[in-house]
Short mmCIF file of C-alpha atoms in Angstrom, two decimals:
data_model
loop_
_atom_site.label_atom_id
_atom_site.label_comp_id
_atom_site.label_asym_id
_atom_site.label_seq_id
_atom_site.Cartn_x
_atom_site.Cartn_y
_atom_site.Cartn_z
CA MET A 1 243.03 6.47 109.17
CA SER A 2 244.55 7.97 106.04
CA ARG A 3 245.71 11.55 106.43
CA ILE A 4 244.83 12.32 102.83
CA GLY A 5 241.53 10.41 102.99
CA LYS A 6 240.32 12.41 106.01
CA LEU A 7 240.46 15.70 104.07
CA PRO A 8 237.24 16.66 102.26
CA VAL A 9 237.35 17.61 98.57
CA VAL A 10 235.88 21.10 98.16
CA ILE A 11 233.63 21.45 95.11
CA PRO A 12 234.45 24.72 93.27
CA ALA A 13 231.83 26.83 91.49
CA GLY A 14 230.80 25.43 88.12
CA VAL A 15 231.55 21.81 89.06
CA THR A 16 228.89 19.19 89.78
CA ILE A 17 229.63 15.83 91.36
CA THR A 18 227.12 12.99 91.38
CA VAL A 19 227.49 9.59 93.05
CA ASP A 20 225.32 6.79 91.68
CA SER A 21 225.50 3.00 91.33
CA GLY A 22 229.19 2.69 92.18
CA ASP A 23 230.43 5.59 90.03
CA VAL A 24 231.49 9.18 90.70
CA VAL A 25 230.78 11.58 87.82
CA VAL A 26 232.51 14.99 87.87
CA LYS A 27 231.30 17.61 85.37
CA GLY A 28 233.03 20.95 84.94
CA PRO A 29 233.84 23.67 82.42
CA LYS A 30 236.52 21.57 80.64
CA GLY A 31 234.60 18.31 80.42
CA GLU A 32 233.32 15.28 82.27
CA LEU A 33 235.17 12.43 84.04
CA THR A 34 233.86 9.18 85.53
CA GLN A 35 235.55 6.97 88.14
CA PHE A 36 234.24 3.74 89.68
CA ILE A 37 234.09 3.56 93.48
CA THR A 38 235.83 0.62 95.12
CA PRO A 39 233.44 -1.45 97.24
CA ALA A 40 235.56 -0.93 100.36
CA VAL A 41 234.84 2.82 100.63
CA GLU A 42 231.79 5.08 100.78
CA VAL A 43 231.60 8.46 98.99
CA LYS A 44 229.18 11.19 100.10
CA VAL A 45 228.46 14.62 98.59
CA GLU A 46 227.20 17.13 101.17
CA ASP A 47 227.52 20.88 101.90
CA GLY A 48 229.57 21.64 98.76
CA GLN A 49 232.24 19.04 99.53
CA VAL A 50 232.92 15.36 98.97
CA THR A 51 233.93 13.07 101.83
CA VAL A 52 235.28 9.54 101.56
CA HIS A 53 234.92 7.04 104.42
CA PRO A 54 236.12 3.42 104.69
CA LYS A 55 233.25 0.94 105.24
CA ASP A 56 235.27 -1.02 107.83
CA GLU A 57 238.76 -1.10 109.32
CA SER A 58 240.20 -3.77 107.01
CA LYS A 59 243.57 -3.22 105.37
CA VAL A 60 241.97 -3.00 101.90
CA ALA A 61 239.47 -0.35 103.03
CA ARG A 62 242.15 1.74 104.72
CA SER A 63 244.46 1.59 101.70
CA GLN A 64 241.72 2.50 99.21
CA HIS A 65 240.38 5.30 101.43
CA GLY A 66 243.14 7.78 100.56
CA LEU A 67 243.31 6.53 96.97
CA MET A 68 239.63 7.29 96.25
CA ARG A 69 239.93 10.76 97.80
CA ALA A 70 243.02 11.53 95.70
CA LEU A 71 241.35 10.28 92.50
CA ILE A 72 238.26 12.44 93.10
CA ASN A 73 240.46 15.47 93.88
CA ASN A 74 242.45 14.90 90.65
CA MET A 75 239.19 14.72 88.69
CA VAL A 76 237.99 18.05 90.18
CA ILE A 77 241.32 19.73 89.31
CA GLY A 78 241.20 18.19 85.81
CA VAL A 79 237.74 19.53 84.92
CA THR A 80 238.57 23.02 86.27
CA LYS A 81 242.24 23.66 85.39
CA GLY A 82 243.33 20.65 83.37
CA TYR A 83 246.74 18.95 83.38
CA GLU A 84 249.82 19.61 81.27
CA LYS A 85 253.18 17.89 80.82
CA ARG A 86 256.03 19.47 78.88
CA LEU A 87 258.74 17.44 77.12
CA GLU A 88 261.96 18.82 75.67
CA VAL A 89 263.66 17.35 72.59
CA ASN A 90 267.49 17.66 72.59
CA GLY A 91 269.77 16.56 69.77
CA VAL A 92 271.44 17.72 66.60
CA GLY A 93 269.13 17.11 63.65
CA PHE A 94 266.12 16.29 65.83
CA ARG A 95 262.89 18.01 64.71
CA VAL A 96 259.30 18.05 65.90
CA SER A 97 256.14 19.11 64.06
CA SER A 98 252.51 18.66 64.99
CA SER A 99 249.20 18.77 63.15
CA ASN A 100 245.74 17.32 63.87
CA ASN A 101 246.81 16.08 67.32
CA GLU A 102 249.61 14.02 65.74
CA LEU A 103 253.36 14.47 66.22
CA GLU A 104 255.92 13.81 63.51
CA MET A 105 259.46 13.65 64.87
CA ALA A 106 262.89 13.17 63.34
CA LEU A 107 264.80 11.47 66.16
CA GLY A 108 267.90 10.17 64.43
CA PHE A 109 266.27 7.02 63.06
CA SER A 110 266.15 6.14 59.36
CA HIS A 111 262.49 7.15 59.24
CA PRO A 112 260.34 9.84 60.87
CA VAL A 113 258.49 8.72 64.00
CA LYS A 114 254.75 9.47 64.11
CA TYR A 115 252.69 9.53 67.31
CA LYS A 116 248.90 9.92 67.29
CA ALA A 117 247.49 11.13 70.61
CA PRO A 118 244.43 9.31 71.98
CA GLU A 119 241.02 10.94 72.39
CA GLY A 120 240.88 13.39 75.29
CA VAL A 121 244.56 14.41 75.09
CA THR A 122 245.93 17.22 72.93
CA VAL A 123 249.54 17.24 71.74
CA THR A 124 251.18 20.40 70.38
CA ASN A 125 254.71 21.66 70.00
CA GLU A 126 256.48 24.98 70.50
CA LYS A 127 259.76 24.62 68.60
CA MET A 128 261.53 21.78 70.48
CA ILE A 129 259.06 21.59 73.41
CA ILE A 130 256.19 19.09 73.22
CA VAL A 131 253.12 20.04 75.29
CA VAL A 132 250.75 17.23 76.34
CA SER A 133 247.50 18.48 77.91
CA GLY A 134 244.11 17.10 78.93
CA ILE A 135 241.68 16.72 81.82
CA ASN A 136 242.59 13.17 82.90
CA LYS A 137 245.81 13.19 84.94
CA GLN A 138 246.56 9.51 84.38
CA GLN A 139 246.04 9.72 80.62
CA VAL A 140 248.20 12.87 80.25
CA GLY A 141 251.02 11.21 82.20
CA GLN A 142 250.74 8.01 80.16
CA VAL A 143 250.90 9.83 76.82
CA ALA A 144 253.92 11.87 78.00
CA ALA A 145 255.66 8.66 79.11
CA GLU A 146 254.96 6.99 75.75
CA ILE A 147 256.40 9.96 73.84
CA ARG A 148 259.48 10.01 76.12
CA ALA A 149 259.97 6.26 75.54
CA LEU A 150 260.36 6.86 71.78
CA LYS A 151 263.88 8.24 72.39
CA LYS A 152 264.96 8.25 76.03
CA PRO A 153 267.71 10.72 76.97
CA GLU A 154 271.15 9.13 76.90
CA PRO A 155 273.60 9.81 79.75
CA TYR A 156 276.64 11.01 77.74
CA LYS A 157 275.37 13.97 75.71
CA GLY A 158 271.77 14.17 76.98
CA LYS A 159 270.28 13.60 73.52
CA GLY A 160 266.67 12.42 73.41
CA ILE A 161 263.28 13.38 74.82
CA LYS A 162 263.09 14.39 78.48
CA TYR A 163 260.65 16.17 80.77
CA VAL A 164 261.38 19.91 81.00
CA ASP A 165 262.06 19.72 84.76
CA GLU A 166 263.98 16.40 84.59
CA GLN A 167 267.68 16.26 85.48
CA ILE A 168 269.78 13.85 83.40
CA LEU A 169 272.69 12.32 85.29
CA ARG A 170 275.64 12.70 82.97
CA LYS A 171 278.44 10.16 82.74
CA ALA A 172 282.05 11.02 81.95
CA GLY A 173 283.06 9.74 78.52
CA LYS A 174 286.37 8.16 77.58
CA THR A 175 289.42 10.16 78.58
CA GLY A 176 292.31 10.58 76.19
CA LYS A 177 295.96 9.75 76.98
#
């Protein structure tokens, strides 16, 4: 049995979780999230906590047991605290500005790069730090990855967009005579 799946998800104050017709709906102070339940597991809400149980001992049920528990836990954290990813822009002449949930970046190309964030995710900047925040963990991570992919950090000088806590492995350049 999954070690993660065995743990119950505690429902904090101000959060309501309902299970109906194959969906889990989590409502909290920051918003509402919905996740479908895989047919191989069973989700129950009782005594202020959510428990997930596999319906049988098949490989599919055991693998999705921990997954469903982790997804529900991420939804509870999202509607209470929210998620945030921070990206750092390094490079001479690189600039970032944001307005109306849209980034405009000068990344060394012949034209400015514009990125419009999807609904449910907010994108702001603090000088050369881009802050991506929202309640859906998967969506926040996806948006951060898409922004990073616009100009990945290069290994010689470290120019580009990287996560704040990311370490760039640097390569030695050419050596003179």
